Every structure is written in C-alpha cells, then in structure tokens.
Amino acid sequence: MPSRPMNKGQSDDHDFVPPTQYKLSRTKQHPSGFSPLKLIPRFEAIDLNRTTSSSQIPNTINSSSPEALFTLFFTDSVIDRIVQCTNVNAEKIRADPVASRAQNIRFHNSDNQRPWKPVASSEILAYLGILIYMGIYTTPNINDYWNTKKPGPIHDSVRETMSQTRWKQIHRYFHVWDPALDHSTSNKTARPYEKVNPLAKLLLPAFQ
C-alpha cells in the first residue's frame, strides 16, 4: 500500500506529538546612530613630559657614581652570600663525576678538572662587572671579549680585569643558593622561587 505523504506537523499515529514551533524573538531596536564602540572609554596616553619622579637615594650615596649605585644594591652581605654559595656549588659539582659530566655538556667543554681555587669577593665583583660590560657591548662570541688580534675589537678593560679561563670557571659554578645554608632538604625538591628568595630578601631593603 503506497504511503500517503504527511503534512508538516501531522501524523496518522494518535500518539504522535508535533514538534514545538518556536517563534523568533524580536531583537531590541537600538536608536539610530548607535555604535557599541562609543561605549568604550577613550584611551588617554600618559604625557611623559609632564610626569615628575624622584628617587630616594640616601644622602650618603653619590648618585653620579656608578660604583656607589652598584654597591647600594650589591652590599657586602649580598656578595658574601654569592661567594659562599658559588664555592659550595663548585666543590659539590667537582666531587660528583656525574654532575661534573653534566656541567661539561652544558658548557660544551671538558675542563671541570682544571685547577680550581675558592672564589673571593673581589673576583665576584670583577665577574659581575664583566657581565654588565657584556650586556652593554655585545659580541657574537663570548671569547671575543678576550680577543687580542686586529681588526677585531680589543676589550682591554675585560682582559686586564680577569682572565678568560677564570671568568668561565666562575660563570660555570656561579650560584646564589645553598641547601645547607637555607635549611632545605634537597636541591632537587626546592622550587625555583625558594632558591632566589634568600638573595631577594637581602636586596629588598635597598630597593625600598
């Protein structure tokens, strides 16, 4: 028996429930000339020419002296901490062959067994000074700072301050955190911010 076409919403089944017919709601009519962009407040840039600022450098500090400003933040306690942590880190790495090999891979050479002597505060200051210099005068290769041949640039201030071998040694073992000093159970369990916090606490008073 051929089926009879059903009209939309109709059926021969007495239990058939027609689908609900939804009517589109009317959208709210906005007044003419309305624009959502007009609701966004206009951006007002800061006029830096009219902005005044003042520093609170202690009267005992010569603000025109870069060295005086540096020592304001890198106090004796900060340098002493870096010296202690760096020396502990160097002894620990050099005593562990596995860690020593990992450091060799990181620095692409194998001279961890080169003679090492504990670093002193004067050397840390020299290391940091050269590091700042490198940030100002960039070169393609770190060895260029100890270059002695023309026509390449000659950085006499770097070469006269510290040898390339010693600077790289300090750079390899440079550390600001010591598990024993900071009463932590393990170097591996400490989170990154926990390793920086002790040094940050020493620096915060100067930044205030």
mmCIF file with all atom_site columns, C-alpha atoms in Angstrom, residues 3-208:
data_model
loop_
_atom_site.group_PDB
_atom_site.id
_atom_site.type_symbol
_atom_site.label_atom_id
_atom_site.label_alt_id
_atom_site.label_comp_id
_atom_site.label_asym_id
_atom_site.label_entity_id
_atom_site.label_seq_id
_atom_site.pdbx_PDB_ins_code
_atom_site.Cartn_x
_atom_site.Cartn_y
_atom_site.Cartn_z
_atom_site.occupancy
_atom_site.B_iso_or_equiv
_atom_site.pdbx_formal_charge
_atom_site.auth_seq_id
_atom_site.auth_comp_id
_atom_site.auth_asym_id
_atom_site.auth_atom_id
_atom_site.pdbx_PDB_model_num
ATOM 1   C CA . SER A 1 3   ? 2.309  5.643  1.833  1.00 0.00 ? 3   SER A CA 1
ATOM 2   C CA . ARG A 1 4   ? 0.440  8.847  1.988  1.00 0.00 ? 4   ARG A CA 1
ATOM 3   C CA . PRO A 1 5   ? 2.568  11.948 2.299  1.00 0.00 ? 5   PRO A CA 1
ATOM 4   C CA . MET A 1 6   ? 2.376  13.563 5.723  1.00 0.00 ? 6   MET A CA 1
ATOM 5   C CA . ASN A 1 7   ? 1.730  17.194 6.174  1.00 0.00 ? 7   ASN A CA 1
ATOM 6   C CA . LYS A 1 8   ? 4.224  19.023 8.341  1.00 0.00 ? 8   LYS A CA 1
ATOM 7   C CA . GLY A 1 9   ? 3.321  18.524 11.987 1.00 0.00 ? 9   GLY A CA 1
ATOM 8   C CA . GLN A 1 10  ? 0.691  15.838 11.232 1.00 0.00 ? 10  GLN A CA 1
ATOM 9   C CA . SER A 1 11  ? 0.678  12.018 11.549 1.00 0.00 ? 11  SER A CA 1
ATOM 10  C CA . ASP A 1 12  ? -1.740 9.079  11.434 1.00 0.00 ? 12  ASP A CA 1
ATOM 11  C CA . ASP A 1 13  ? -0.313 7.954  14.784 1.00 0.00 ? 13  ASP A CA 1
ATOM 12  C CA . HIS A 1 14  ? -2.646 9.040  17.585 1.00 0.00 ? 14  HIS A CA 1
ATOM 13  C CA . ASP A 1 15  ? 0.318  9.206  19.999 1.00 0.00 ? 15  ASP A CA 1
ATOM 14  C CA . PHE A 1 16  ? 2.298  11.483 17.753 1.00 0.00 ? 16  PHE A CA 1
ATOM 15  C CA . VAL A 1 17  ? 3.322  14.741 19.423 1.00 0.00 ? 17  VAL A CA 1
ATOM 16  C CA . PRO A 1 18  ? 4.049  17.511 16.951 1.00 0.00 ? 18  PRO A CA 1
ATOM 17  C CA . PRO A 1 19  ? 7.334  19.388 17.472 1.00 0.00 ? 19  PRO A CA 1
ATOM 18  C CA . THR A 1 20  ? 7.217  22.669 19.265 1.00 0.00 ? 20  THR A CA 1
ATOM 19  C CA . GLN A 1 21  ? 7.218  25.607 16.954 1.00 0.00 ? 21  GLN A CA 1
ATOM 20  C CA . TYR A 1 22  ? 9.451  28.381 18.246 1.00 0.00 ? 22  TYR A CA 1
ATOM 21  C CA . LYS A 1 23  ? 8.978  31.946 17.170 1.00 0.00 ? 23  LYS A CA 1
ATOM 22  C CA . LEU A 1 24  ? 11.927 34.182 16.669 1.00 0.00 ? 24  LEU A CA 1
ATOM 23  C CA . SER A 1 25  ? 12.060 36.862 19.313 1.00 0.00 ? 25  SER A CA 1
ATOM 24  C CA . ARG A 1 26  ? 12.267 40.395 18.211 1.00 0.00 ? 26  ARG A CA 1
ATOM 25  C CA . THR A 1 27  ? 15.655 41.969 18.656 1.00 0.00 ? 27  THR A CA 1
ATOM 26  C CA . LYS A 1 28  ? 15.811 45.145 20.661 1.00 0.00 ? 28  LYS A CA 1
ATOM 27  C CA . GLN A 1 29  ? 15.857 48.080 18.368 1.00 0.00 ? 29  GLN A CA 1
ATOM 28  C CA . HIS A 1 30  ? 18.764 50.433 19.002 1.00 0.00 ? 30  HIS A CA 1
ATOM 29  C CA . PRO A 1 31  ? 18.349 54.116 18.338 1.00 0.00 ? 31  PRO A CA 1
ATOM 30  C CA . SER A 1 32  ? 19.700 55.416 15.096 1.00 0.00 ? 32  SER A CA 1
ATOM 31  C CA . GLY A 1 33  ? 23.354 56.286 15.201 1.00 0.00 ? 33  GLY A CA 1
ATOM 32  C CA . PHE A 1 34  ? 24.056 53.771 17.982 1.00 0.00 ? 34  PHE A CA 1
ATOM 33  C CA . SER A 1 35  ? 27.560 52.242 17.982 1.00 0.00 ? 35  SER A CA 1
ATOM 34  C CA . PRO A 1 36  ? 28.945 49.788 20.583 1.00 0.00 ? 36  PRO A CA 1
ATOM 35  C CA . LEU A 1 37  ? 32.380 51.385 20.140 1.00 0.00 ? 37  LEU A CA 1
ATOM 36  C CA . LYS A 1 38  ? 31.046 54.605 21.637 1.00 0.00 ? 38  LYS A CA 1
ATOM 37  C CA . LEU A 1 39  ? 30.590 52.793 24.951 1.00 0.00 ? 39  LEU A CA 1
ATOM 38  C CA . ILE A 1 40  ? 34.364 52.157 25.252 1.00 0.00 ? 40  ILE A CA 1
ATOM 39  C CA . PRO A 1 41  ? 36.100 54.957 27.163 1.00 0.00 ? 41  PRO A CA 1
ATOM 40  C CA . ARG A 1 42  ? 38.618 56.891 25.153 1.00 0.00 ? 42  ARG A CA 1
ATOM 41  C CA . PHE A 1 43  ? 42.229 55.917 25.819 1.00 0.00 ? 43  PHE A CA 1
ATOM 42  C CA . GLU A 1 44  ? 44.259 58.733 27.291 1.00 0.00 ? 44  GLU A CA 1
ATOM 43  C CA . ALA A 1 45  ? 48.024 58.217 26.996 1.00 0.00 ? 45  ALA A CA 1
ATOM 44  C CA . ILE A 1 46  ? 50.266 59.400 29.797 1.00 0.00 ? 46  ILE A CA 1
ATOM 45  C CA . ASP A 1 47  ? 52.110 62.567 28.976 1.00 0.00 ? 47  ASP A CA 1
ATOM 46  C CA . LEU A 1 48  ? 55.628 61.626 29.975 1.00 0.00 ? 48  LEU A CA 1
ATOM 47  C CA . ASN A 1 49  ? 56.824 65.186 29.506 1.00 0.00 ? 49  ASN A CA 1
ATOM 48  C CA . ARG A 1 50  ? 54.626 66.299 32.408 1.00 0.00 ? 50  ARG A CA 1
ATOM 49  C CA . THR A 1 51  ? 55.414 63.316 34.629 1.00 0.00 ? 51  THR A CA 1
ATOM 50  C CA . THR A 1 52  ? 57.737 64.011 37.508 1.00 0.00 ? 52  THR A CA 1
ATOM 51  C CA . SER A 1 53  ? 59.616 61.416 39.509 1.00 0.00 ? 53  SER A CA 1
ATOM 52  C CA . SER A 1 54  ? 62.083 61.467 42.330 1.00 0.00 ? 54  SER A CA 1
ATOM 53  C CA . SER A 1 55  ? 64.458 58.941 43.808 1.00 0.00 ? 55  SER A CA 1
ATOM 54  C CA . GLN A 1 56  ? 65.051 58.331 47.477 1.00 0.00 ? 56  GLN A CA 1
ATOM 55  C CA . ILE A 1 57  ? 68.757 57.595 47.332 1.00 0.00 ? 57  ILE A CA 1
ATOM 56  C CA . PRO A 1 58  ? 70.385 58.093 50.743 1.00 0.00 ? 58  PRO A CA 1
ATOM 57  C CA . ASN A 1 59  ? 72.346 61.294 51.157 1.00 0.00 ? 59  ASN A CA 1
ATOM 58  C CA . THR A 1 60  ? 75.471 59.255 51.817 1.00 0.00 ? 60  THR A CA 1
ATOM 59  C CA . ILE A 1 61  ? 75.366 57.829 48.274 1.00 0.00 ? 61  ILE A CA 1
ATOM 60  C CA . ASN A 1 62  ? 76.874 59.774 45.389 1.00 0.00 ? 62  ASN A CA 1
ATOM 61  C CA . SER A 1 63  ? 74.163 59.356 42.734 1.00 0.00 ? 63  SER A CA 1
ATOM 62  C CA . SER A 1 64  ? 76.587 60.383 39.975 1.00 0.00 ? 64  SER A CA 1
ATOM 63  C CA . SER A 1 65  ? 78.903 57.467 40.769 1.00 0.00 ? 65  SER A CA 1
ATOM 64  C CA . PRO A 1 66  ? 78.025 54.155 39.051 1.00 0.00 ? 66  PRO A CA 1
ATOM 65  C CA . GLU A 1 67  ? 80.143 52.288 41.586 1.00 0.00 ? 67  GLU A CA 1
ATOM 66  C CA . ALA A 1 68  ? 78.283 53.872 44.507 1.00 0.00 ? 68  ALA A CA 1
ATOM 67  C CA . LEU A 1 69  ? 74.914 52.952 42.982 1.00 0.00 ? 69  LEU A CA 1
ATOM 68  C CA . PHE A 1 70  ? 76.111 49.397 42.376 1.00 0.00 ? 70  PHE A CA 1
ATOM 69  C CA . THR A 1 71  ? 77.275 48.925 45.975 1.00 0.00 ? 71  THR A CA 1
ATOM 70  C CA . LEU A 1 72  ? 73.949 50.298 47.204 1.00 0.00 ? 72  LEU A CA 1
ATOM 71  C CA . PHE A 1 73  ? 72.313 47.096 45.951 1.00 0.00 ? 73  PHE A CA 1
ATOM 72  C CA . PHE A 1 74  ? 75.206 44.644 45.960 1.00 0.00 ? 74  PHE A CA 1
ATOM 73  C CA . THR A 1 75  ? 76.147 45.084 49.587 1.00 0.00 ? 75  THR A CA 1
ATOM 74  C CA . ASP A 1 76  ? 78.828 43.107 51.418 1.00 0.00 ? 76  ASP A CA 1
ATOM 75  C CA . SER A 1 77  ? 76.190 40.652 52.659 1.00 0.00 ? 77  SER A CA 1
ATOM 76  C CA . VAL A 1 78  ? 74.968 40.026 49.091 1.00 0.00 ? 78  VAL A CA 1
ATOM 77  C CA . ILE A 1 79  ? 78.495 39.484 47.758 1.00 0.00 ? 79  ILE A CA 1
ATOM 78  C CA . ASP A 1 80  ? 79.415 37.258 50.724 1.00 0.00 ? 80  ASP A CA 1
ATOM 79  C CA . ARG A 1 81  ? 76.396 35.088 50.070 1.00 0.00 ? 81  ARG A CA 1
ATOM 80  C CA . ILE A 1 82  ? 77.282 34.704 46.366 1.00 0.00 ? 82  ILE A CA 1
ATOM 81  C CA . VAL A 1 83  ? 80.867 33.826 47.302 1.00 0.00 ? 83  VAL A CA 1
ATOM 82  C CA . GLN A 1 84  ? 79.774 31.174 49.776 1.00 0.00 ? 84  GLN A CA 1
ATOM 83  C CA . CYS A 1 85  ? 77.138 29.601 47.514 1.00 0.00 ? 85  CYS A CA 1
ATOM 84  C CA . THR A 1 86  ? 79.446 29.606 44.487 1.00 0.00 ? 86  THR A CA 1
ATOM 85  C CA . ASN A 1 87  ? 82.263 27.895 46.378 1.00 0.00 ? 87  ASN A CA 1
ATOM 86  C CA . VAL A 1 88  ? 79.923 25.260 47.831 1.00 0.00 ? 88  VAL A CA 1
ATOM 87  C CA . ASN A 1 89  ? 78.437 24.617 44.386 1.00 0.00 ? 89  ASN A CA 1
ATOM 88  C CA . ALA A 1 90  ? 81.892 24.253 42.815 1.00 0.00 ? 90  ALA A CA 1
ATOM 89  C CA . GLU A 1 91  ? 83.041 21.754 45.454 1.00 0.00 ? 91  GLU A CA 1
ATOM 90  C CA . LYS A 1 92  ? 79.864 19.723 45.109 1.00 0.00 ? 92  LYS A CA 1
ATOM 91  C CA . ILE A 1 93  ? 79.980 19.542 41.307 1.00 0.00 ? 93  ILE A CA 1
ATOM 92  C CA . ARG A 1 94  ? 83.691 18.756 41.123 1.00 0.00 ? 94  ARG A CA 1
ATOM 93  C CA . ALA A 1 95  ? 83.310 15.990 43.715 1.00 0.00 ? 95  ALA A CA 1
ATOM 94  C CA . ASP A 1 96  ? 80.475 14.318 41.764 1.00 0.00 ? 96  ASP A CA 1
ATOM 95  C CA . PRO A 1 97  ? 81.636 12.841 38.421 1.00 0.00 ? 97  PRO A CA 1
ATOM 96  C CA . VAL A 1 98  ? 78.059 12.545 37.129 1.00 0.00 ? 98  VAL A CA 1
ATOM 97  C CA . ALA A 1 99  ? 77.248 16.175 37.868 1.00 0.00 ? 99  ALA A CA 1
ATOM 98  C CA . SER A 1 100 ? 80.629 17.181 36.505 1.00 0.00 ? 100 SER A CA 1
ATOM 99  C CA . ARG A 1 101 ? 79.917 15.494 33.184 1.00 0.00 ? 101 ARG A CA 1
ATOM 100 C CA . ALA A 1 102 ? 76.518 17.205 33.032 1.00 0.00 ? 102 ALA A CA 1
ATOM 101 C CA . GLN A 1 103 ? 78.206 20.575 33.508 1.00 0.00 ? 103 GLN A CA 1
ATOM 102 C CA . ASN A 1 104 ? 80.729 19.742 30.795 1.00 0.00 ? 104 ASN A CA 1
ATOM 103 C CA . ILE A 1 105 ? 77.927 19.012 28.349 1.00 0.00 ? 105 ILE A CA 1
ATOM 104 C CA . ARG A 1 106 ? 76.190 22.248 29.271 1.00 0.00 ? 106 ARG A CA 1
ATOM 105 C CA . PHE A 1 107 ? 79.277 24.354 28.642 1.00 0.00 ? 107 PHE A CA 1
ATOM 106 C CA . HIS A 1 108 ? 80.471 22.334 25.612 1.00 0.00 ? 108 HIS A CA 1
ATOM 107 C CA . ASN A 1 109 ? 83.919 21.590 27.011 1.00 0.00 ? 109 ASN A CA 1
ATOM 108 C CA . SER A 1 110 ? 85.609 19.232 29.423 1.00 0.00 ? 110 SER A CA 1
ATOM 109 C CA . ASP A 1 111 ? 87.813 21.271 31.711 1.00 0.00 ? 111 ASP A CA 1
ATOM 110 C CA . ASN A 1 112 ? 85.975 20.799 35.009 1.00 0.00 ? 112 ASN A CA 1
ATOM 111 C CA . GLN A 1 113 ? 89.156 19.151 36.275 1.00 0.00 ? 113 GLN A CA 1
ATOM 112 C CA . ARG A 1 114 ? 91.152 22.314 35.608 1.00 0.00 ? 114 ARG A CA 1
ATOM 113 C CA . PRO A 1 115 ? 92.703 23.533 38.888 1.00 0.00 ? 115 PRO A CA 1
ATOM 114 C CA . TRP A 1 116 ? 90.188 25.478 40.942 1.00 0.00 ? 116 TRP A CA 1
ATOM 115 C CA . LYS A 1 117 ? 90.654 27.775 43.901 1.00 0.00 ? 117 LYS A CA 1
ATOM 116 C CA . PRO A 1 118 ? 87.788 29.172 46.005 1.00 0.00 ? 118 PRO A CA 1
ATOM 117 C CA . VAL A 1 119 ? 86.475 32.406 44.617 1.00 0.00 ? 119 VAL A CA 1
ATOM 118 C CA . ALA A 1 120 ? 86.914 35.631 46.608 1.00 0.00 ? 120 ALA A CA 1
ATOM 119 C CA . SER A 1 121 ? 84.623 38.640 46.908 1.00 0.00 ? 121 SER A CA 1
ATOM 120 C CA . SER A 1 122 ? 86.929 40.740 44.723 1.00 0.00 ? 122 SER A CA 1
ATOM 121 C CA . GLU A 1 123 ? 86.654 38.142 41.956 1.00 0.00 ? 123 GLU A CA 1
ATOM 122 C CA . ILE A 1 124 ? 82.850 38.056 42.196 1.00 0.00 ? 124 ILE A CA 1
ATOM 123 C CA . LEU A 1 125 ? 82.807 41.830 41.804 1.00 0.00 ? 125 LEU A CA 1
ATOM 124 C CA . ALA A 1 126 ? 85.101 41.555 38.769 1.00 0.00 ? 126 ALA A CA 1
ATOM 125 C CA . TYR A 1 127 ? 82.936 38.779 37.313 1.00 0.00 ? 127 TYR A CA 1
ATOM 126 C CA . LEU A 1 128 ? 79.759 40.860 37.734 1.00 0.00 ? 128 LEU A CA 1
ATOM 127 C CA . GLY A 1 129 ? 81.457 43.911 36.265 1.00 0.00 ? 129 GLY A CA 1
ATOM 128 C CA . ILE A 1 130 ? 82.456 41.983 33.138 1.00 0.00 ? 130 ILE A CA 1
ATOM 129 C CA . LEU A 1 131 ? 78.941 40.521 32.950 1.00 0.00 ? 131 LEU A CA 1
ATOM 130 C CA . ILE A 1 132 ? 77.445 44.031 32.947 1.00 0.00 ? 132 ILE A CA 1
ATOM 131 C CA . TYR A 1 133 ? 80.000 45.083 30.336 1.00 0.00 ? 133 TYR A CA 1
ATOM 132 C CA . MET A 1 134 ? 78.922 42.167 28.144 1.00 0.00 ? 134 MET A CA 1
ATOM 133 C CA . GLY A 1 135 ? 75.323 43.330 28.387 1.00 0.00 ? 135 GLY A CA 1
ATOM 134 C CA . ILE A 1 136 ? 76.300 46.769 27.087 1.00 0.00 ? 136 ILE A CA 1
ATOM 135 C CA . TYR A 1 137 ? 78.826 45.768 24.422 1.00 0.00 ? 137 TYR A CA 1
ATOM 136 C CA . THR A 1 138 ? 77.514 42.602 22.798 1.00 0.00 ? 138 THR A CA 1
ATOM 137 C CA . THR A 1 139 ? 79.647 40.357 20.607 1.00 0.00 ? 139 THR A CA 1
ATOM 138 C CA . PRO A 1 140 ? 78.805 37.232 18.555 1.00 0.00 ? 140 PRO A CA 1
ATOM 139 C CA . ASN A 1 141 ? 81.025 35.029 20.723 1.00 0.00 ? 141 ASN A CA 1
ATOM 140 C CA . ILE A 1 142 ? 81.940 35.277 24.377 1.00 0.00 ? 142 ILE A CA 1
ATOM 141 C CA . ASN A 1 143 ? 85.600 34.595 23.518 1.00 0.00 ? 143 ASN A CA 1
ATOM 142 C CA . ASP A 1 144 ? 85.683 37.875 21.575 1.00 0.00 ? 144 ASP A CA 1
ATOM 143 C CA . TYR A 1 145 ? 85.989 39.820 24.835 1.00 0.00 ? 145 TYR A CA 1
ATOM 144 C CA . TRP A 1 146 ? 89.470 38.385 25.256 1.00 0.00 ? 146 TRP A CA 1
ATOM 145 C CA . ASN A 1 147 ? 90.437 38.869 21.619 1.00 0.00 ? 147 ASN A CA 1
ATOM 146 C CA . THR A 1 148 ? 93.980 40.140 21.046 1.00 0.00 ? 148 THR A CA 1
ATOM 147 C CA . LYS A 1 149 ? 94.083 40.283 17.251 1.00 0.00 ? 149 LYS A CA 1
ATOM 148 C CA . LYS A 1 150 ? 93.137 43.082 14.887 1.00 0.00 ? 150 LYS A CA 1
ATOM 149 C CA . PRO A 1 151 ? 90.918 44.017 13.085 1.00 0.00 ? 151 PRO A CA 1
ATOM 150 C CA . GLY A 1 152 ? 88.521 42.670 15.736 1.00 0.00 ? 152 GLY A CA 1
ATOM 151 C CA . PRO A 1 153 ? 87.655 44.897 18.714 1.00 0.00 ? 153 PRO A CA 1
ATOM 152 C CA . ILE A 1 154 ? 90.052 44.772 21.653 1.00 0.00 ? 154 ILE A CA 1
ATOM 153 C CA . HIS A 1 155 ? 88.402 44.900 25.091 1.00 0.00 ? 155 HIS A CA 1
ATOM 154 C CA . ASP A 1 156 ? 91.361 45.847 27.242 1.00 0.00 ? 156 ASP A CA 1
ATOM 155 C CA . SER A 1 157 ? 89.197 46.563 30.285 1.00 0.00 ? 157 SER A CA 1
ATOM 156 C CA . VAL A 1 158 ? 87.972 42.964 30.286 1.00 0.00 ? 158 VAL A CA 1
ATOM 157 C CA . ARG A 1 159 ? 91.336 41.332 29.608 1.00 0.00 ? 159 ARG A CA 1
ATOM 158 C CA . GLU A 1 160 ? 93.050 43.391 32.301 1.00 0.00 ? 160 GLU A CA 1
ATOM 159 C CA . THR A 1 161 ? 90.377 42.609 34.888 1.00 0.00 ? 161 THR A CA 1
ATOM 160 C CA . MET A 1 162 ? 90.207 38.809 34.684 1.00 0.00 ? 162 MET A CA 1
ATOM 161 C CA . SER A 1 163 ? 91.488 36.001 32.515 1.00 0.00 ? 163 SER A CA 1
ATOM 162 C CA . GLN A 1 164 ? 89.102 34.192 30.214 1.00 0.00 ? 164 GLN A CA 1
ATOM 163 C CA . THR A 1 165 ? 89.675 30.837 31.954 1.00 0.00 ? 165 THR A CA 1
ATOM 164 C CA . ARG A 1 166 ? 88.924 32.217 35.421 1.00 0.00 ? 166 ARG A CA 1
ATOM 165 C CA . TRP A 1 167 ? 85.843 34.098 34.274 1.00 0.00 ? 167 TRP A CA 1
ATOM 166 C CA . LYS A 1 168 ? 84.443 30.973 32.632 1.00 0.00 ? 168 LYS A CA 1
ATOM 167 C CA . GLN A 1 169 ? 85.166 28.945 35.760 1.00 0.00 ? 169 GLN A CA 1
ATOM 168 C CA . ILE A 1 170 ? 83.232 31.380 37.945 1.00 0.00 ? 170 ILE A CA 1
ATOM 169 C CA . HIS A 1 171 ? 80.476 31.520 35.353 1.00 0.00 ? 171 HIS A CA 1
ATOM 170 C CA . ARG A 1 172 ? 80.219 27.722 35.429 1.00 0.00 ? 172 ARG A CA 1
ATOM 171 C CA . TYR A 1 173 ? 79.881 27.459 39.208 1.00 0.00 ? 173 TYR A CA 1
ATOM 172 C CA . PHE A 1 174 ? 78.114 30.762 39.945 1.00 0.00 ? 174 PHE A CA 1
ATOM 173 C CA . HIS A 1 175 ? 75.359 30.138 42.483 1.00 0.00 ? 175 HIS A CA 1
ATOM 174 C CA . VAL A 1 176 ? 73.129 32.142 44.843 1.00 0.00 ? 176 VAL A CA 1
ATOM 175 C CA . TRP A 1 177 ? 71.580 29.291 46.816 1.00 0.00 ? 177 TRP A CA 1
ATOM 176 C CA . ASP A 1 178 ? 72.855 26.579 49.138 1.00 0.00 ? 178 ASP A CA 1
ATOM 177 C CA . PRO A 1 179 ? 70.561 23.855 50.579 1.00 0.00 ? 179 PRO A CA 1
ATOM 178 C CA . ALA A 1 180 ? 72.572 23.628 53.803 1.00 0.00 ? 180 ALA A CA 1
ATOM 179 C CA . LEU A 1 181 ? 72.727 27.389 54.252 1.00 0.00 ? 181 LEU A CA 1
ATOM 180 C CA . ASP A 1 182 ? 68.994 27.802 53.637 1.00 0.00 ? 182 ASP A CA 1
ATOM 181 C CA . HIS A 1 183 ? 67.932 24.749 55.666 1.00 0.00 ? 183 HIS A CA 1
ATOM 182 C CA . SER A 1 184 ? 66.456 22.920 52.684 1.00 0.00 ? 184 SER A CA 1
ATOM 183 C CA . THR A 1 185 ? 66.456 19.135 52.400 1.00 0.00 ? 185 THR A CA 1
ATOM 184 C CA . SER A 1 186 ? 67.474 18.867 48.772 1.00 0.00 ? 186 SER A CA 1
ATOM 185 C CA . ASN A 1 187 ? 68.490 20.877 45.760 1.00 0.00 ? 187 ASN A CA 1
ATOM 186 C CA . LYS A 1 188 ? 66.016 18.894 43.663 1.00 0.00 ? 188 LYS A CA 1
ATOM 187 C CA . THR A 1 189 ? 62.989 19.426 45.930 1.00 0.00 ? 189 THR A CA 1
ATOM 188 C CA . ALA A 1 190 ? 63.384 23.183 46.268 1.00 0.00 ? 190 ALA A CA 1
ATOM 189 C CA . ARG A 1 191 ? 61.248 25.249 43.930 1.00 0.00 ? 191 ARG A CA 1
ATOM 190 C CA . PRO A 1 192 ? 62.869 27.943 41.764 1.00 0.00 ? 192 PRO A CA 1
ATOM 191 C CA . TYR A 1 193 ? 61.494 30.840 43.792 1.00 0.00 ? 193 TYR A CA 1
ATOM 192 C CA . GLU A 1 194 ? 62.786 29.244 47.007 1.00 0.00 ? 194 GLU A CA 1
ATOM 193 C CA . LYS A 1 195 ? 66.299 29.386 45.593 1.00 0.00 ? 195 LYS A CA 1
ATOM 194 C CA . VAL A 1 196 ? 66.009 33.097 44.834 1.00 0.00 ? 196 VAL A CA 1
ATOM 195 C CA . ASN A 1 197 ? 64.120 34.210 47.956 1.00 0.00 ? 197 ASN A CA 1
ATOM 196 C CA . PRO A 1 198 ? 67.132 34.398 50.331 1.00 0.00 ? 198 PRO A CA 1
ATOM 197 C CA . LEU A 1 199 ? 69.014 36.674 47.942 1.00 0.00 ? 199 LEU A CA 1
ATOM 198 C CA . ALA A 1 200 ? 65.884 38.717 47.220 1.00 0.00 ? 200 ALA A CA 1
ATOM 199 C CA . LYS A 1 201 ? 65.416 39.376 50.939 1.00 0.00 ? 201 LYS A CA 1
ATOM 200 C CA . LEU A 1 202 ? 68.896 40.865 51.056 1.00 0.00 ? 202 LEU A CA 1
ATOM 201 C CA . LEU A 1 203 ? 68.173 43.097 48.055 1.00 0.00 ? 203 LEU A CA 1
ATOM 202 C CA . LEU A 1 204 ? 64.706 44.339 49.072 1.00 0.00 ? 204 LEU A CA 1
ATOM 203 C CA . PRO A 1 205 ? 65.856 46.878 51.690 1.00 0.00 ? 205 PRO A CA 1
ATOM 204 C CA . ALA A 1 206 ? 67.989 48.637 49.056 1.00 0.00 ? 206 ALA A CA 1
ATOM 205 C CA . PHE A 1 207 ? 65.087 48.784 46.609 1.00 0.00 ? 207 PHE A CA 1
ATOM 206 C CA . GLN A 1 208 ? 62.899 50.418 49.235 1.00 0.00 ? 208 GLN A CA 1
#
